[in-house]
Amino acid sequence: EPEVTQTPSHQVTQMGQEVILRCVPISNHLYFYWYRQILGQKVEFLVSFYNNEISEKSEIFDDQFSVERPDGSNFTLKIRSTKLEDSAMYFCASSHHPYNQPQHFGDGTRLSIL
Amino acid sequence: GENVEQHPSTLSVQEGDSAVIKCTYSDSASNYFPWYKQELGKGPQLIIDIRSNVGEKKDQRIAVTLNKTAKHFSLHITETQPEDSAVYFCAASDGNEKLTFGTGTRLTIIP
C-alpha cells in the first residue's frame, strides 16, 4: 500500500538555526498538509498546499514557517529561525482530494531544539 | 473555530470485550469525521471515517456512529485484541482542508 514517507525521523538543531523537514507524499495525491504534535498534546494543523500554493494555514504558521514543493515528489517544511517551543513531532499528510477526503499521514519527524 | 473534545483519555478493557471512545464537536458545519490509530513511533493511521449524511458505518470489528443533533460521534471496537492497543484520535472537518483533532485516548487491551 502506498505511504507517505518523512525524513529525517529525528532532527536535533540549535535554537536559531534553520531546519528543513522533508516529505514524499503518496504519488497520485494532489493535496499536502503539515501538522504538528507537541509532546502530550493534540495534533494541530499547520498548513495545506495545493497547486504550488498555500491554500489554508493556521495561526501557528507564522512568518518563520514556509512550505515548498521543490520537485515532482518532495514537499518540505522550513523553519527559518527555530525556537525552543518548535520542539514537536511534525507530520506530513496527503490526500487525493480536499474537503472531507481521507488524509494519509507519514510517521513524522521528531524535532528537538536545544 | 472548531473544538473537538474526546473521552476518556485512557481506557483499559479485557481482551474480547468492547471499547467505546466518544467525541463531541462544536461547529455544526462540520461534516467529515475520521478516526485515527497511532501506534508507538508511528504516524496516525486512518481506520474509519464517516460523513454527515450517514448515521453509522461499520468495517469488521470497528464501527462509528454520528449524532448530528447532539454533535457527537463515537468509535466502537468489538472483540478487542491485543493489537488494538494504541492511541486513538477522533477528528472533525468543516469542509475546509484542515482536520481538528481530539486529545486522544490511550486504549490498553488486557490479555
CSV table of C-alpha atoms in Angstrom, one decimal:
chain,number,residue,atom,x,y,z
A,1,GLU,CA,0.0,0.0,0.0
A,2,PRO,CA,1.4,3.4,-0.9
A,3,GLU,CA,2.5,5.5,2.0
A,4,VAL,CA,3.8,9.0,3.0
A,5,THR,CA,7.5,9.0,3.9
A,6,GLN,CA,9.2,11.6,6.0
A,7,THR,CA,12.9,12.3,6.6
A,8,PRO,CA,14.7,12.5,8.9
A,9,SER,CA,12.9,10.6,11.6
A,10,HIS,CA,14.7,12.7,14.3
A,11,GLN,CA,16.3,16.1,13.9
A,12,VAL,CA,18.3,17.9,16.6
A,13,THR,CA,19.0,21.6,16.0
A,14,GLN,CA,20.4,24.5,17.9
A,15,MET,CA,18.0,27.3,18.7
A,16,GLY,CA,18.1,30.0,16.0
A,17,GLN,CA,19.1,27.6,13.2
A,18,GLU,CA,17.1,26.8,10.1
A,19,VAL,CA,15.7,23.4,9.7
A,20,ILE,CA,14.1,21.7,6.7
A,21,LEU,CA,11.8,18.7,7.1
A,22,ARG,CA,11.1,16.6,4.1
A,23,CYS,CA,8.1,14.5,2.9
A,24,VAL,CA,7.3,12.4,-0.1
A,25,PRO,CA,3.5,12.3,-0.4
A,26,ILE,CA,1.6,9.4,-2.0
A,27,SER,CA,2.3,9.7,-5.7
A,28,ASN,CA,-1.1,10.4,-7.1
A,29,HIS,CA,-2.2,12.7,-4.3
A,30,LEU,CA,-2.5,16.4,-5.1
A,31,TYR,CA,-3.1,17.9,-1.6
A,32,PHE,CA,-0.5,18.1,1.0
A,33,TYR,CA,-0.5,19.1,4.7
A,34,TRP,CA,1.7,19.6,7.7
A,35,TYR,CA,0.6,19.0,11.2
A,36,ARG,CA,2.5,19.1,14.5
A,37,GLN,CA,2.1,17.4,17.8
A,38,ILE,CA,3.8,18.8,20.9
A,39,LEU,CA,4.6,16.1,23.4
A,40,GLY,CA,1.4,15.1,25.3
A,41,GLN,CA,-0.8,17.4,23.3
A,42,LYS,CA,-3.2,17.0,20.4
A,43,VAL,CA,-2.3,17.0,16.7
A,44,GLU,CA,-2.5,20.6,15.3
A,45,PHE,CA,-3.0,21.7,11.7
A,46,LEU,CA,-0.3,24.0,10.3
A,47,VAL,CA,-0.8,24.4,6.6
A,48,SER,CA,-2.3,22.9,3.5
A,49,PHE,CA,-0.8,23.1,0.0
A,50,TYR,CA,-2.2,22.6,-3.5
A,51,ASN,CA,-1.1,23.5,-7.0
A,52,ASN,CA,2.1,25.1,-5.6
A,53,GLU,CA,0.2,27.4,-3.3
A,54,ILE,CA,-0.7,27.5,0.3
A,55,SER,CA,-4.5,27.0,0.4
A,56,GLU,CA,-5.0,27.3,4.2
A,57,LYS,CA,-2.9,28.0,7.2
A,58,SER,CA,-3.3,28.2,10.9
A,59,GLU,CA,-2.2,31.0,13.3
A,60,ILE,CA,0.7,28.8,14.3
A,61,PHE,CA,2.1,29.0,10.7
A,62,ASP,CA,3.7,32.4,11.1
A,63,ASP,CA,6.5,34.1,9.0
A,64,GLN,CA,9.2,31.8,10.3
A,65,PHE,CA,7.5,28.8,8.5
A,66,SER,CA,7.4,28.1,4.8
A,67,VAL,CA,6.5,25.2,2.6
A,68,GLU,CA,7.7,24.2,-0.9
A,69,ARG,CA,7.3,21.5,-3.4
A,70,PRO,CA,10.8,21.8,-5.0
A,71,ASP,CA,10.2,19.0,-7.5
A,72,GLY,CA,7.6,16.4,-8.5
A,73,SER,CA,7.9,14.3,-5.4
A,74,ASN,CA,9.1,16.2,-2.4
A,75,PHE,CA,7.2,18.5,-0.1
A,76,THR,CA,9.2,20.4,2.5
A,77,LEU,CA,8.6,22.5,5.6
A,78,LYS,CA,11.2,25.0,6.5
A,79,ILE,CA,11.5,26.7,9.9
A,80,ARG,CA,13.8,29.7,9.5
A,81,SER,CA,14.9,30.5,13.0
A,82,THR,CA,14.0,27.8,15.4
A,83,LYS,CA,12.7,28.4,18.9
A,84,LEU,CA,12.6,26.0,21.9
A,85,GLU,CA,8.8,25.9,21.5
A,86,ASP,CA,9.2,24.5,18.0
A,87,SER,CA,10.2,21.1,19.5
A,88,ALA,CA,7.5,18.7,18.5
A,89,MET,CA,6.6,15.8,16.2
A,90,TYR,CA,5.9,17.1,12.7
A,91,PHE,CA,3.6,15.1,10.5
A,92,CYS,CA,3.1,15.3,6.7
A,93,ALA,CA,-0.1,14.1,5.2
A,94,SER,CA,-1.5,13.9,1.7
A,95,SER,CA,-4.9,13.3,0.1
A,96,HIS,CA,-6.2,12.8,-3.4
A,97,HIS,CA,-8.9,15.4,-3.0
A,98,PRO,CA,-9.5,18.1,-0.4
A,99,TYR,CA,-12.7,18.6,1.6
A,100,ASN,CA,-13.8,15.6,3.5
A,101,GLN,CA,-11.4,13.1,1.9
A,102,PRO,CA,-9.1,10.8,3.8
A,103,GLN,CA,-5.7,12.3,4.7
A,104,HIS,CA,-2.9,9.8,5.0
A,105,PHE,CA,-0.1,10.6,7.4
A,106,GLY,CA,3.6,9.8,7.5
A,107,ASP,CA,5.4,8.6,10.6
A,108,GLY,CA,6.6,12.0,11.5
A,109,THR,CA,9.9,13.8,12.2
A,110,ARG,CA,10.8,14.4,15.8
A,111,LEU,CA,12.3,17.9,16.0
A,112,SER,CA,14.3,18.7,19.1
A,113,ILE,CA,15.5,22.3,19.6
A,114,LEU,CA,18.4,22.7,22.0
B,1,GLY,CA,-13.2,27.7,15.1
B,2,GLU,CA,-13.9,24.0,15.6
B,3,ASN,CA,-13.2,22.4,19.0
B,4,VAL,CA,-13.2,18.6,19.5
B,5,GLU,CA,-13.4,17.0,22.9
B,6,GLN,CA,-12.5,13.3,23.4
B,7,HIS,CA,-13.2,11.0,26.3
B,8,PRO,CA,-11.9,9.0,28.0
B,9,SER,CA,-8.2,9.9,27.9
B,10,THR,CA,-7.3,6.3,28.9
B,11,LEU,CA,-9.3,3.1,28.6
B,12,SER,CA,-8.4,-0.4,29.7
B,13,VAL,CA,-10.6,-3.3,28.6
B,14,GLN,CA,-10.3,-7.1,28.8
B,15,GLU,CA,-9.4,-8.9,25.6
B,16,GLY,CA,-12.6,-9.9,23.8
B,17,ASP,CA,-14.7,-7.1,25.4
B,18,SER,CA,-15.8,-3.9,23.6
B,19,ALA,CA,-14.3,-0.5,23.7
B,20,VAL,CA,-16.1,2.8,23.1
B,21,ILE,CA,-14.5,6.2,22.6
B,22,LYS,CA,-16.6,9.3,22.4
B,23,CYS,CA,-16.0,12.7,20.8
B,24,THR,CA,-18.0,15.9,20.7
B,25,TYR,CA,-17.6,18.8,18.3
B,26,SER,CA,-18.6,22.4,18.5
B,27,ASP,CA,-19.1,23.6,14.8
B,28,SER,CA,-22.4,22.5,13.4
B,29,ALA,CA,-20.9,23.0,9.9
B,30,SER,CA,-18.5,20.0,10.4
B,31,ASN,CA,-19.4,17.2,8.1
B,32,TYR,CA,-16.5,14.8,8.0
B,33,PHE,CA,-15.3,12.7,11.0
B,34,PRO,CA,-12.2,10.4,10.6
B,35,TRP,CA,-10.7,8.2,13.3
B,36,TYR,CA,-7.0,7.6,13.5
B,37,LYS,CA,-5.0,4.9,15.4
B,38,GLN,CA,-1.5,5.8,16.4
B,39,GLU,CA,1.0,3.2,17.5
B,40,LEU,CA,4.2,4.0,19.3
B,41,GLY,CA,6.7,5.7,17.0
B,42,LYS,CA,4.3,5.8,14.1
B,43,GLY,CA,2.1,8.4,12.5
B,44,PRO,CA,-1.7,8.5,12.7
B,45,GLN,CA,-3.3,5.7,10.6
B,46,LEU,CA,-6.8,6.2,9.3
B,47,ILE,CA,-9.0,3.4,10.5
B,48,ILE,CA,-12.5,4.6,9.6
B,49,ASP,CA,-14.4,7.8,8.7
B,50,ILE,CA,-17.9,9.0,8.4
B,51,ARG,CA,-19.6,11.8,6.7
B,52,SER,CA,-22.6,13.8,8.0
B,53,ASN,CA,-25.1,12.2,5.6
B,54,VAL,CA,-24.6,8.9,7.3
B,55,GLY,CA,-25.5,7.9,10.9
B,56,GLU,CA,-23.4,4.8,11.2
B,57,LYS,CA,-20.6,3.0,9.4
B,58,LYS,CA,-19.1,-0.4,10.1
B,59,ASP,CA,-15.9,-2.1,9.0
B,60,GLN,CA,-15.5,-5.6,10.5
B,61,ARG,CA,-14.9,-5.1,14.2
B,62,ILE,CA,-14.9,-1.3,14.0
B,63,ALA,CA,-18.0,1.0,13.8
B,64,VAL,CA,-18.5,4.7,14.1
B,65,THR,CA,-21.8,6.4,15.0
B,66,LEU,CA,-22.7,10.0,14.4
B,67,ASN,CA,-25.4,12.1,16.1
B,68,LYS,CA,-25.5,15.4,14.3
B,69,THR,CA,-28.2,16.9,16.6
B,70,ALA,CA,-26.1,16.3,19.7
B,71,LYS,CA,-22.8,16.9,17.8
B,72,HIS,CA,-21.1,13.8,19.0
B,73,PHE,CA,-19.7,10.7,17.4
B,74,SER,CA,-18.3,7.5,18.8
B,75,LEU,CA,-15.9,4.7,17.9
B,76,HIS,CA,-16.8,1.2,18.8
B,77,ILE,CA,-14.4,-1.7,18.7
B,78,THR,CA,-15.8,-5.1,19.4
B,79,GLU,CA,-14.0,-8.4,20.3
B,80,THR,CA,-10.9,-6.4,21.2
B,81,GLN,CA,-7.5,-8.0,20.6
B,82,PRO,CA,-4.0,-7.1,22.0
B,83,GLU,CA,-3.1,-5.4,18.7
B,84,ASP,CA,-5.9,-2.9,19.2
B,85,SER,CA,-3.7,-1.3,22.0
B,86,ALA,CA,-2.8,2.1,20.7
B,87,VAL,CA,-3.7,5.8,21.0
B,88,TYR,CA,-6.9,6.7,19.1
B,89,PHE,CA,-7.7,10.2,17.8
B,90,CYS,CA,-11.0,11.5,16.5
B,91,ALA,CA,-11.1,14.5,14.2
B,92,ALA,CA,-13.5,16.8,12.5
B,93,SER,CA,-13.6,18.9,9.4
B,94,ASP,CA,-16.0,21.6,8.5
B,95,GLY,CA,-15.5,21.2,4.7
B,96,ASN,CA,-12.2,23.1,4.8
B,97,GLU,CA,-9.0,21.3,4.3
B,98,LYS,CA,-7.8,21.1,7.9
B,99,LEU,CA,-8.7,18.4,10.4
B,100,THR,CA,-9.2,19.4,14.0
B,101,PHE,CA,-8.2,16.6,16.3
B,102,GLY,CA,-9.3,15.4,19.7
B,103,THR,CA,-6.9,14.9,22.6
B,104,GLY,CA,-6.6,11.2,22.1
B,105,THR,CA,-7.5,8.0,24.0
B,106,ARG,CA,-4.9,5.5,25.1
B,107,LEU,CA,-6.5,2.1,24.8
B,108,THR,CA,-5.0,-0.8,26.6
B,109,ILE,CA,-6.2,-4.3,25.9
B,110,ILE,CA,-5.6,-6.6,28.9
B,111,PRO,CA,-4.9,-10.2,27.9
